[in-house]
Coordinates of C-alpha atoms in Angstrom, one line a residue:
Chain A
X215 CA 0.0 0.0 0.0
X216 CA 2.9 2.3 0.9
X217 CA 4.5 1.8 -2.5
X218 CA 1.3 2.6 -4.3
X219 CA 0.9 5.8 -2.3
X220 CA 4.5 6.8 -2.9
X221 CA 4.0 6.3 -6.6
X222 CA 0.8 8.6 -6.5
X223 CA 2.7 11.3 -4.5
X224 CA 5.8 11.2 -6.7
X225 CA 3.8 11.5 -9.9
X226 CA 2.1 14.6 -8.5
X227 CA 5.3 16.2 -7.2
X228 CA 8.3 14.5 -8.7
X229 CA 10.7 16.9 -7.0
X230 CA 9.7 16.1 -3.4
X231 CA 11.4 13.3 -1.5
X232 CA 8.3 11.7 0.1
X233 CA 10.3 9.0 1.9
X234 CA 12.1 11.5 4.2
X235 CA 9.9 14.7 4.4
X236 CA 7.8 15.0 7.6
X237 CA 6.5 18.6 7.1
X238 CA 5.1 18.5 3.6
X239 CA 2.4 21.1 4.4
X240 CA 4.2 23.1 7.1
X241 CA 7.2 23.6 4.8
X242 CA 5.1 24.5 1.8
X243 CA 6.2 21.5 -0.3
X244 CA 2.6 20.5 -1.1
X245 CA 0.2 23.1 -2.3
X246 CA -3.5 23.2 -2.6
X247 CA -3.5 22.1 -6.3
X248 CA -1.2 19.2 -5.4
X249 CA -3.4 18.2 -2.5
X250 CA -6.5 18.0 -4.6
X251 CA -4.8 15.9 -7.2
X252 CA -3.3 13.6 -4.7
X253 CA -6.6 13.2 -2.8
X254 CA -8.5 12.6 -6.1
X255 CA -6.0 9.9 -7.1
X256 CA -6.1 8.2 -3.7
X257 CA -9.9 8.0 -3.7
X258 CA -9.7 6.5 -7.2
X259 CA -6.9 4.0 -6.5
X260 CA -7.8 3.0 -3.0
X261 CA -11.5 3.3 -3.3
X262 CA -11.8 5.4 -0.1
X263 CA -14.0 8.4 0.5
X264 CA -12.1 11.5 1.7
X265 CA -13.8 14.8 2.3
X266 CA -12.9 18.5 2.7
X267 CA -12.9 18.0 6.4
X268 CA -9.9 15.5 6.0
X269 CA -7.8 18.3 4.4
X270 CA -5.9 19.1 7.5
X271 CA -2.2 19.8 7.6
X272 CA -1.7 16.9 10.2
X273 CA -3.2 14.4 7.7
X274 CA -0.7 15.4 4.9
X275 CA 2.6 16.3 6.5
X276 CA 4.2 12.9 5.8
X277 CA 3.6 9.7 3.8
X278 CA 3.0 7.8 7.1
X279 CA 0.2 10.1 8.4
X280 CA -1.4 10.0 5.0
X281 CA -1.2 6.2 4.9
X282 CA -2.8 6.1 8.4
X283 CA -5.6 8.3 7.1
X284 CA -6.2 5.9 4.2
X285 CA -6.1 2.9 6.4
X286 CA -8.6 4.4 8.9
X287 CA -11.0 4.8 6.0
X288 CA -10.4 1.3 4.6
X289 CA -10.8 -0.4 7.9
Chain B
X23 CA -12.8 58.5 10.9
X24 CA -9.8 57.3 8.9
X25 CA -6.3 56.2 9.6
X26 CA -4.9 59.5 8.6
X27 CA -6.9 61.8 10.8
X28 CA -5.8 63.4 14.0
X29 CA -9.0 62.1 15.6
X30 CA -8.0 58.5 14.8
X31 CA -4.5 59.0 16.4
X32 CA -6.2 60.5 19.4
X33 CA -8.8 57.8 19.6
X34 CA -6.1 55.2 19.3
X35 CA -4.0 56.8 22.1
X36 CA -7.1 57.0 24.3
X37 CA -8.2 53.4 23.7
X38 CA -4.7 52.1 24.4
X39 CA -4.6 54.0 27.7
X40 CA -8.1 52.7 28.6
X41 CA -7.3 49.2 27.5
X42 CA -4.3 48.9 29.7
X43 CA -5.8 50.5 32.8
X44 CA -9.0 48.5 33.1
X45 CA -8.9 45.0 34.6
X46 CA -7.7 42.2 32.3
X47 CA -11.1 40.4 32.1
X48 CA -12.8 43.7 30.9
X49 CA -10.3 44.7 28.3
X50 CA -12.3 43.2 25.5
X51 CA -15.2 45.5 26.3
X52 CA -12.9 48.4 25.5
X53 CA -12.1 46.9 22.1
X54 CA -15.7 46.3 21.4
X55 CA -16.7 49.9 22.4
X56 CA -14.0 51.4 20.4
X57 CA -14.8 49.2 17.4
X58 CA -18.4 49.9 17.4
X59 CA -17.8 53.6 17.9
X60 CA -15.3 53.6 15.0
X61 CA -17.7 52.0 12.7
X62 CA -20.9 53.8 13.7
X63 CA -19.1 57.1 12.9
X64 CA -19.6 55.9 9.3
X65 CA -23.3 56.3 9.7
X66 CA -26.4 54.4 10.9
X67 CA -26.8 52.3 7.7
X68 CA -23.2 51.1 8.1
X69 CA -24.2 50.0 11.6
X70 CA -27.3 48.2 10.3
X71 CA -25.2 46.2 7.8
X72 CA -22.8 45.2 10.6
X73 CA -25.7 44.2 12.8
X74 CA -27.2 42.1 10.0
X75 CA -23.9 40.3 9.4
X76 CA -23.2 39.7 13.1
X77 CA -26.8 38.6 13.8
X78 CA -27.2 36.2 10.9
X79 CA -23.8 34.6 11.4
X80 CA -24.1 34.5 15.2
X81 CA -27.5 32.7 15.0
X82 CA -26.2 30.4 12.1
X83 CA -23.1 29.3 14.1
X84 CA -25.2 28.7 17.2
X85 CA -27.8 26.5 15.4
X86 CA -25.1 24.5 13.6
X87 CA -23.2 24.0 16.9
X88 CA -26.3 22.7 18.5
X89 CA -26.9 20.3 15.6
X90 CA -23.4 19.1 15.9
X91 CA -23.8 18.4 19.6
X92 CA -27.1 16.6 18.9
X93 CA -25.4 14.5 16.3
X94 CA -22.7 13.5 18.7
X95 CA -25.2 12.3 21.2
X96 CA -27.4 10.1 18.9
X97 CA -27.8 6.6 20.3
X98 CA -26.2 3.9 18.2
X99 CA -29.5 2.2 17.3
X100 CA -30.8 5.3 15.6
X101 CA -27.5 6.6 14.2
X102 CA -28.0 6.2 10.5
X103 CA -31.4 7.8 10.1
X104 CA -30.9 10.5 12.7
X105 CA -27.5 11.4 11.2
X106 CA -29.0 11.9 7.7
X107 CA -31.7 14.1 9.2
X108 CA -29.3 16.3 11.1
X109 CA -26.9 16.5 8.2
X110 CA -29.8 17.7 6.0
X111 CA -30.8 20.3 8.7
X112 CA -27.2 21.6 8.8
X113 CA -27.1 21.9 5.1
X114 CA -30.2 24.0 5.0
X115 CA -29.0 26.2 7.8
X116 CA -25.8 26.8 6.0
X117 CA -27.6 27.5 2.7
X118 CA -29.9 29.9 4.5
X119 CA -26.9 31.7 6.0
X120 CA -25.1 31.9 2.7
X121 CA -28.1 33.2 0.9
X122 CA -28.7 35.9 3.4
X123 CA -25.2 37.2 3.5
X124 CA -24.2 36.9 -0.1
X125 CA -27.7 37.9 -1.1
X126 CA -27.1 41.2 0.8
X127 CA -23.6 41.5 -0.7
X128 CA -25.0 40.9 -4.2
X129 CA -27.7 43.6 -3.7
X130 CA -25.3 46.2 -2.5
X131 CA -22.3 45.4 -4.8
X132 CA -23.6 43.8 -8.0
X133 CA -27.4 44.3 -8.3
X134 CA -27.2 47.6 -10.3
X135 CA -24.4 46.2 -12.6
X136 CA -26.5 43.1 -13.3
X137 CA -29.6 45.1 -14.0
X138 CA -27.8 47.4 -16.4
X139 CA -25.9 44.5 -18.1
X140 CA -29.1 42.5 -18.7
X141 CA -31.5 45.4 -19.5
X142 CA -31.4 44.4 -23.1
X143 CA -32.6 40.9 -22.3
X144 CA -35.0 41.3 -19.4
X145 CA -36.1 44.9 -19.7
X146 CA -35.7 47.6 -17.2
X147 CA -35.5 46.4 -13.5
X148 CA -35.4 48.7 -10.5
X149 CA -32.0 49.7 -9.3
X150 CA -31.1 50.3 -5.6
X151 CA -29.2 53.3 -4.2
X152 CA -27.6 51.7 -1.2
X153 CA -24.1 52.9 -0.4
X154 CA -21.8 50.0 0.2
X155 CA -20.4 50.3 3.8
X156 CA -16.7 50.2 4.3
X157 CA -15.2 46.8 4.7
X158 CA -18.5 44.9 4.1
X159 CA -17.1 42.2 1.9
X160 CA -14.1 41.8 4.3
X161 CA -16.1 41.3 7.5
X162 CA -18.8 39.3 5.7
X163 CA -16.3 36.8 4.3
X164 CA -14.7 36.5 7.7
X165 CA -18.1 35.9 9.4
X166 CA -19.2 33.4 6.7
X167 CA -15.9 31.5 7.1
X168 CA -16.8 31.2 10.8
X169 CA -20.2 29.6 10.0
X170 CA -18.7 27.2 7.5
X171 CA -16.2 26.1 10.2
X172 CA -19.1 25.6 12.6
X173 CA -20.8 23.6 9.9
X174 CA -17.7 21.4 9.6
X175 CA -17.5 21.1 13.4
X176 CA -14.1 22.7 13.5
X177 CA -15.0 24.4 16.8
X178 CA -18.0 25.2 18.9
X179 CA -19.9 28.5 18.2
X180 CA -19.5 31.6 20.3
X181 CA -22.4 31.9 22.7
X182 CA -21.9 35.5 23.7
X183 CA -23.3 37.8 21.0
X184 CA -21.1 40.7 22.2
X185 CA -18.0 38.7 22.0
X186 CA -19.0 37.5 18.5
X187 CA -19.7 41.1 17.5
X188 CA -16.2 42.0 18.5
X189 CA -14.9 39.3 16.2
X190 CA -16.9 40.8 13.3
X191 CA -16.1 44.4 14.0
X192 CA -12.6 44.6 15.4
X193 CA -11.8 48.2 14.3
X194 CA -8.3 48.0 12.7
X195 CA -9.4 45.5 10.2
X196 CA -12.7 47.1 9.3
X197 CA -11.2 49.1 6.5
X198 CA -9.7 46.5 4.2
X199 CA -9.1 43.3 6.1
X200 CA -7.2 41.1 6.6
X201 CA -9.9 38.3 6.6
X202 CA -9.1 36.6 9.9
X203 CA -10.1 33.1 11.1
X204 CA -12.2 32.8 14.2
X205 CA -10.0 30.3 16.0
X206 CA -6.9 32.4 15.5
X207 CA -8.4 35.9 16.3
X208 CA -11.2 35.4 18.8
X209 CA -9.0 34.1 21.7
X210 CA -6.7 37.0 21.3
X211 CA -9.5 39.5 21.3
X212 CA -11.2 38.1 24.4
X213 CA -8.1 37.3 26.5
X214 CA -6.9 40.6 28.0
X215 CA -3.3 41.4 27.1
X216 CA -0.9 42.7 29.8
X217 CA 1.1 45.8 29.1
X218 CA 4.1 44.9 27.1
X219 CA 6.3 47.8 25.9
X220 CA 7.7 45.6 23.1
X221 CA 4.3 45.0 21.6
X222 CA 3.6 48.7 21.5
X223 CA 7.0 49.5 20.1
X224 CA 6.7 46.8 17.4
X225 CA 3.2 48.0 16.7
X226 CA 4.3 51.6 16.2
X227 CA 7.2 50.5 14.0
X228 CA 4.9 48.4 11.8
X229 CA 2.3 51.1 11.6
X230 CA 4.9 53.8 10.8
X231 CA 6.3 51.6 8.0
X232 CA 2.8 51.3 6.6
X233 CA 2.2 55.1 6.8
X234 CA 5.6 55.5 5.0
X235 CA 4.6 53.2 2.2
X236 CA 1.4 54.8 1.7
X237 CA 2.2 58.5 2.1
X238 CA 5.6 58.6 0.5
X239 CA 5.2 56.1 -2.4
X240 CA 1.5 55.3 -3.0
X241 CA 0.2 58.9 -2.9
X242 CA 2.9 60.1 -5.2
X243 CA 2.6 57.2 -7.6
X244 CA -1.2 57.9 -7.7
X245 CA -0.6 61.3 -9.2
X246 CA 1.1 59.9 -12.3
X247 CA -1.4 57.1 -12.6
X248 CA -4.3 59.4 -12.5
X249 CA -2.8 61.8 -14.9
X250 CA -2.2 59.0 -17.5
X251 CA -5.3 57.0 -17.1
X252 CA -7.6 60.0 -16.9
X253 CA -6.5 61.4 -20.2
X254 CA -4.9 58.4 -22.1
X255 CA -5.4 60.1 -25.5
X256 CA -2.6 62.5 -24.6
X257 CA 0.0 59.8 -24.3
X258 CA 1.8 57.2 -26.4
X259 CA 2.4 53.5 -25.5
X260 CA 5.6 54.1 -23.5
X261 CA 3.7 56.3 -21.1
X262 CA 1.0 53.7 -20.7
X263 CA 3.6 51.3 -19.5
X264 CA 5.0 54.0 -17.3
X265 CA 1.5 54.5 -15.8
X266 CA 1.1 50.8 -15.2
X267 CA 4.4 50.6 -13.5
X268 CA 3.4 53.4 -11.2
X269 CA 0.0 51.8 -10.7
X270 CA 1.8 48.5 -9.5
X271 CA 3.8 50.6 -7.0
X272 CA 0.7 52.5 -5.9
X273 CA -1.5 49.5 -5.5
X274 CA 1.1 47.5 -3.5
X275 CA 2.2 50.4 -1.3
X276 CA -1.5 51.5 -0.7
X277 CA -2.8 48.0 0.2
X278 CA 0.2 46.5 2.0
X279 CA 0.8 49.9 3.6
X280 CA -2.8 50.0 4.9
X281 CA -2.4 46.4 6.2
X282 CA 0.8 47.3 8.0
X283 CA -1.0 50.1 9.8
X284 CA -3.8 47.7 10.6
X285 CA -1.5 45.0 11.9
X286 CA 0.6 47.6 13.8
X287 CA -2.5 49.0 15.5
X288 CA -3.6 45.6 16.5
X289 CA -0.2 44.7 17.8
X290 CA -0.2 47.7 20.1
X291 CA -3.1 45.9 21.9
X292 CA -1.0 42.6 21.9
X293 CA -3.1 41.1 19.0
X294 CA -1.4 39.4 16.1
X295 CA -3.5 39.7 12.9
X296 CA -2.9 37.3 10.0
X297 CA -0.2 38.3 7.4
X298 CA -1.7 39.5 4.1
X299 CA 1.5 40.0 2.0
X300 CA 4.7 38.1 1.6
X301 CA 6.8 40.0 -0.9
X302 CA 4.8 39.4 -4.0
X303 CA 7.4 41.1 -6.3
X304 CA 9.6 38.1 -5.7
X305 CA 7.0 35.6 -6.9
X306 CA 8.3 33.0 -9.4
X307 CA 4.9 32.1 -10.9
X308 CA 1.4 33.5 -11.0
X309 CA 0.2 30.8 -8.5
X310 CA 3.1 31.8 -6.2
X311 CA 2.1 35.5 -6.7
X312 CA -1.4 34.8 -5.5
X313 CA 0.0 33.0 -2.4
X314 CA 1.9 36.2 -1.6
X315 CA -0.7 38.8 -2.5
X316 CA -3.8 39.2 -0.4
X317 CA -3.0 36.0 1.3
X318 CA -6.1 35.9 3.6
X319 CA -8.4 36.2 0.6
X320 CA -6.5 33.5 -1.2
X321 CA -6.6 31.1 1.8
X322 CA -10.3 31.9 2.3
X323 CA -10.9 31.0 -1.3
X324 CA -8.8 27.8 -1.0
X325 CA -10.6 26.5 2.1
X326 CA -14.1 27.6 1.4
X327 CA -14.4 27.6 -2.4
X328 CA -11.6 25.6 -4.0
X329 CA -11.6 22.5 -1.8
X330 CA -15.4 22.1 -1.6
X331 CA -15.7 22.7 -5.3
X332 CA -12.9 20.1 -6.1
X333 CA -14.6 17.5 -4.1
X334 CA -18.2 18.3 -5.1
X335 CA -20.3 15.8 -7.0
X336 CA -20.2 17.6 -10.4
X337 CA -16.4 17.9 -10.2
X338 CA -16.1 14.2 -9.4
X339 CA -18.3 13.5 -12.4
X340 CA -16.0 15.8 -14.5
X341 CA -13.0 13.9 -13.2
X342 CA -14.4 10.5 -14.3
X343 CA -15.3 11.9 -17.7
X344 CA -11.8 13.5 -18.1
X345 CA -10.0 10.2 -17.1
X346 CA -12.1 8.4 -19.7
X347 CA -11.4 10.8 -22.5
X348 CA -7.9 12.0 -21.8
X349 CA -5.0 9.7 -21.1
X350 CA -2.2 10.4 -18.6
X351 CA -1.8 13.4 -16.3
X352 CA -4.0 15.7 -18.4
X353 CA -7.1 13.5 -17.6
X354 CA -6.2 13.6 -13.9
X355 CA -5.7 17.4 -13.6
X356 CA -8.7 18.6 -15.6
X357 CA -11.1 18.8 -12.6
X358 CA -8.4 20.7 -10.6
X359 CA -7.7 23.0 -13.4
X360 CA -11.5 23.7 -13.8
X361 CA -11.8 24.4 -10.0
X362 CA -8.8 26.7 -10.3
X363 CA -10.5 28.6 -13.1
X364 CA -13.7 29.1 -11.2
X365 CA -11.9 30.3 -8.1
X366 CA -9.9 33.0 -10.0
X367 CA -13.1 34.0 -11.8
X368 CA -14.7 34.5 -8.4
X369 CA -11.6 36.5 -7.1
X370 CA -11.9 38.7 -10.2
X371 CA -15.7 39.3 -9.5
X372 CA -15.0 39.9 -5.9
X373 CA -13.0 43.0 -6.8
X374 CA -16.1 44.6 -8.2
X375 CA -19.0 44.7 -10.4
X376 CA -17.3 45.6 -13.7
X377 CA -16.4 43.8 -16.9
X378 CA -12.8 44.7 -16.2
X379 CA -12.7 42.6 -13.1
X380 CA -14.5 39.7 -14.7
X381 CA -11.9 39.8 -17.6
X382 CA -9.2 40.0 -14.9
X383 CA -10.6 36.8 -13.3
X384 CA -10.6 35.1 -16.8
X385 CA -7.0 36.3 -17.5
X386 CA -5.7 34.9 -14.2
X387 CA -7.9 31.8 -14.5
X388 CA -6.7 30.9 -18.0
X389 CA -3.0 31.3 -17.2
X390 CA -3.2 29.3 -14.0
X391 CA -5.4 26.6 -15.6
X392 CA -3.0 26.3 -18.5
X393 CA 0.0 26.1 -16.2
X394 CA -1.6 23.2 -14.4
X395 CA -2.4 21.4 -17.6
X396 CA 1.0 22.1 -19.2
X397 CA 3.1 21.3 -16.0
X398 CA 4.3 18.1 -17.6
X399 CA 5.3 19.7 -20.8
X400 CA 7.3 22.4 -19.0
X401 CA 9.0 19.7 -16.9
X402 CA 10.1 18.0 -20.2
X403 CA 11.4 21.3 -21.7
X404 CA 13.3 22.0 -18.5
X405 CA 14.9 18.6 -18.7
X406 CA 15.7 18.9 -22.3
X407 CA 17.4 22.3 -21.8
X408 CA 19.2 21.2 -18.6
X409 CA 17.6 23.9 -16.5
X410 CA 18.0 23.5 -12.8
X411 CA 14.9 24.7 -10.9
X412 CA 17.0 26.5 -8.2
X413 CA 19.6 28.1 -10.5
X414 CA 19.7 31.9 -9.9
X415 CA 19.3 32.7 -13.6
X416 CA 16.2 30.5 -13.9
X417 CA 14.8 32.1 -10.7
X418 CA 15.4 35.5 -12.1
X419 CA 13.7 34.5 -15.4
X420 CA 10.7 33.2 -13.4
X421 CA 10.4 36.4 -11.4
X422 CA 10.6 38.5 -14.5
X423 CA 8.1 36.3 -16.4
X424 CA 5.7 36.6 -13.4
X425 CA 6.2 40.3 -13.2
X426 CA 5.4 40.6 -16.8
X427 CA 2.2 38.6 -16.4
X428 CA 1.0 40.6 -13.5
X429 CA 2.0 43.8 -15.3
X430 CA -0.3 43.0 -18.3
X431 CA -3.1 42.2 -15.9
X432 CA -3.0 45.7 -14.4
X433 CA -3.7 47.3 -17.7
X434 CA -7.1 45.5 -17.5
X435 CA -7.9 46.6 -13.9
X436 CA -6.7 50.2 -14.0
X437 CA -8.0 51.4 -17.4
X438 CA -11.4 53.2 -17.2
X439 CA -12.9 50.6 -19.5
X440 CA -11.9 47.0 -20.6
X441 CA -11.6 47.8 -24.3
X442 CA -9.5 50.9 -23.6
X443 CA -7.2 48.9 -21.4
X444 CA -6.6 46.4 -24.2
X445 CA -6.0 49.2 -26.7
X446 CA -3.5 50.7 -24.3
X447 CA -1.7 47.4 -24.0
X448 CA -1.6 47.1 -27.8
X449 CA -0.3 50.6 -28.2
X450 CA 2.5 49.9 -25.6
X451 CA 3.7 47.2 -28.0
X452 CA 3.0 48.7 -31.3
X453 CA 3.1 52.5 -30.9
X454 CA 5.3 53.5 -27.9
X455 CA 5.8 57.1 -29.2
X456 CA 9.3 57.3 -27.7
X457 CA 9.7 60.9 -28.8
X458 CA 7.6 61.8 -25.8
X459 CA 10.5 60.8 -23.6
X460 CA 12.4 63.9 -24.8
X461 CA 9.6 66.5 -25.1
X462 CA 9.0 67.1 -21.3
X463 CA 5.8 65.0 -21.1
X464 CA 7.2 63.4 -17.9
X465 CA 7.3 66.8 -16.1
X466 CA 3.6 67.3 -16.9
X467 CA 2.3 64.4 -15.0
X468 CA 2.2 66.2 -11.6
X469 CA 5.4 65.2 -10.0
X470 CA 8.7 67.1 -9.6
X471 CA 12.1 65.7 -9.8
X472 CA 12.3 65.3 -6.1
X473 CA 9.0 63.4 -6.1
X474 CA 10.2 61.0 -8.8
X475 CA 13.4 60.4 -6.8
X476 CA 11.4 59.8 -3.6
X477 CA 9.3 57.2 -5.4
X478 CA 12.3 55.6 -7.2
X479 CA 14.6 55.5 -4.1
X480 CA 11.8 54.6 -1.7
X481 CA 10.7 51.7 -3.9
X482 CA 14.2 50.4 -4.4
X483 CA 14.8 50.6 -0.7
X484 CA 11.7 48.6 0.0
X485 CA 12.6 46.0 -2.6
X486 CA 16.1 45.7 -1.0
X487 CA 14.6 45.2 2.5
X488 CA 12.1 42.7 1.1
X489 CA 15.0 40.9 -0.7
X490 CA 16.8 40.5 2.7
X491 CA 13.6 39.2 4.2
X492 CA 13.2 36.8 1.3
X493 CA 16.7 35.5 2.0
X494 CA 15.7 34.8 5.6
X495 CA 16.7 38.0 7.4
X496 CA 14.4 39.1 10.2
X497 CA 14.7 42.8 10.2
X498 CA 13.2 43.3 13.5
X499 CA 15.4 40.7 15.2
X500 CA 18.4 42.2 13.4
X501 CA 17.4 45.6 14.8
X502 CA 17.1 44.2 18.3
X503 CA 20.7 43.2 18.3
X504 CA 21.8 46.8 17.6
X505 CA 22.6 49.5 20.1
X506 CA 19.5 51.1 21.6
X507 CA 20.4 54.4 19.9
X508 CA 20.3 52.7 16.5
X509 CA 16.9 51.2 17.4
X510 CA 15.5 54.5 18.3
X511 CA 16.9 56.0 15.2
X512 CA 15.1 53.4 13.1
X513 CA 11.9 54.2 15.0
X514 CA 12.2 58.0 14.3
X515 CA 13.6 57.8 10.8
X516 CA 10.1 57.0 9.3
X517 CA 8.7 59.9 11.4
X518 CA 11.3 62.3 10.1
X519 CA 10.7 61.0 6.5
X520 CA 7.0 61.4 7.0
X521 CA 7.4 65.0 8.3
X522 CA 9.7 65.9 5.3
X523 CA 8.1 64.1 2.4
X524 CA 4.7 62.7 3.8
X525 CA 2.1 65.2 2.9
X526 CA 3.2 66.7 -0.4
X527 CA -0.1 67.7 -2.1
X528 CA -1.8 71.0 -1.4
X529 CA -5.2 69.1 -1.1
X530 CA -3.7 67.1 1.8
X531 CA -3.9 63.3 2.2
X532 CA -6.0 61.0 0.2
X533 CA -7.7 59.2 3.0
X534 CA -9.2 56.3 1.2
X535 CA -7.4 53.0 0.4
X536 CA -7.9 51.5 -3.0
X537 CA -9.0 48.1 -1.5
X538 CA -11.5 49.9 0.7
X539 CA -14.0 50.0 -2.2
X540 CA -13.8 46.2 -2.8

């Protein structure tokens, strides 16, 4: 699951090292356009429902917290 | 009352004195009293608009908060059906609140324009002669944002109407924003702040910097801008570009200067208002520019328009359609590009009821949308040309390219009419009339050599300071490390400059800010 997510993230923002970054939003590495594209792709690929309420910095700062969000919706 | 009047400065001094002498828990009453007084001096009708906004959004937030609490306490056996019912109630409350608020804004700001534009289609409809009160769209957006947050359950509603009224009417931001968020501003307003000499000193510094930008640069630049745009037939294409350059200086120094005064005044009370500008002249793309210019409007649009729109059912449908018909990344970005376009169109319309602003929204929307769609192509070009993203030359190229895009957009917003603006742009490129450079035209625009020097040197000094900030220097902290004499010198330097160069027109100070009308 993590590999699939990393592939989605890297396709949206090839210049960001998602393996190591832990402040993607706080450091301004992900912008609103990227977030919308990533979330749309996640919903498509993982078949989960994410809403505007999920668009919080703490859900997008690292690949691990994003993974946790997806897992909480697939559980 | 305005920021440039003696009565404002006296009122500010009096309110600061009163604020810091009354007990901590009563200090927010002082802010409320001063805020209401400040606003009501604008007339009874202005007060009624404020009361309407505060009343509807206070009630909306309260009802939504109660529905949220009710939803949380539903027993498990009835959860599904009850949740649907409450969700539907919440939606209707939100819709009603939005209709009331934006309906009023539409009537005041856009009704006459709509009636006149559609008169050929629907015949003559009555117009209204309401005068738009100062700051209406700023405090309305701020209040509506609060209601949407209550709808999303981000925080509980404010139960005290007076406290909520202070959030809506806090006086420094009533003129032209910034558009604050409830959870960031309200606790600061209600919690009394203890006297802190540093807060007052920092506040005075920031406000003086704002006065300096406005009175030294914006007011002078405005003279040239008005001379050229009031009688464009007298000038050739070069002077149109000259006018737009001065308009860029005027607009930035007017708006950001006003915001510096606003934030400085708030800081004197120990209150930190949201940042509204982050050195937009150093933006490397149009999207970056909009993240640096009028930041609080941009973030409001992102959270309350762009995100909901992007995740709405019609856009999800558009996404499925796009993926089916376009392969690769293009198919994936079409809904985002479409939402971006809509947002920038709304931002254009927000500026005013005029075809110029609608065109301006289109202009920004088209460029931003195409940059989303063509991002992959640009990346390939950069790779083929061996361009490094962080190389200084490429950064400079990006800054100049963004400046050019913004510059062209300003022709549209400043010209008296849309078509005239486009003609002026065309003439800049095709008929510059360079002979006017040598025939003394420049001295007939209303500024003397000294005034031109003040604008040029002042603007360059501002750009240099902003460049240092861009590179990570914190000017205030750097100053703190200097000898106290140097610190005081920096505090008084703006005052001295204001005294020497501040008021330069016989007619006195232009009291209104450009963004006040929006």
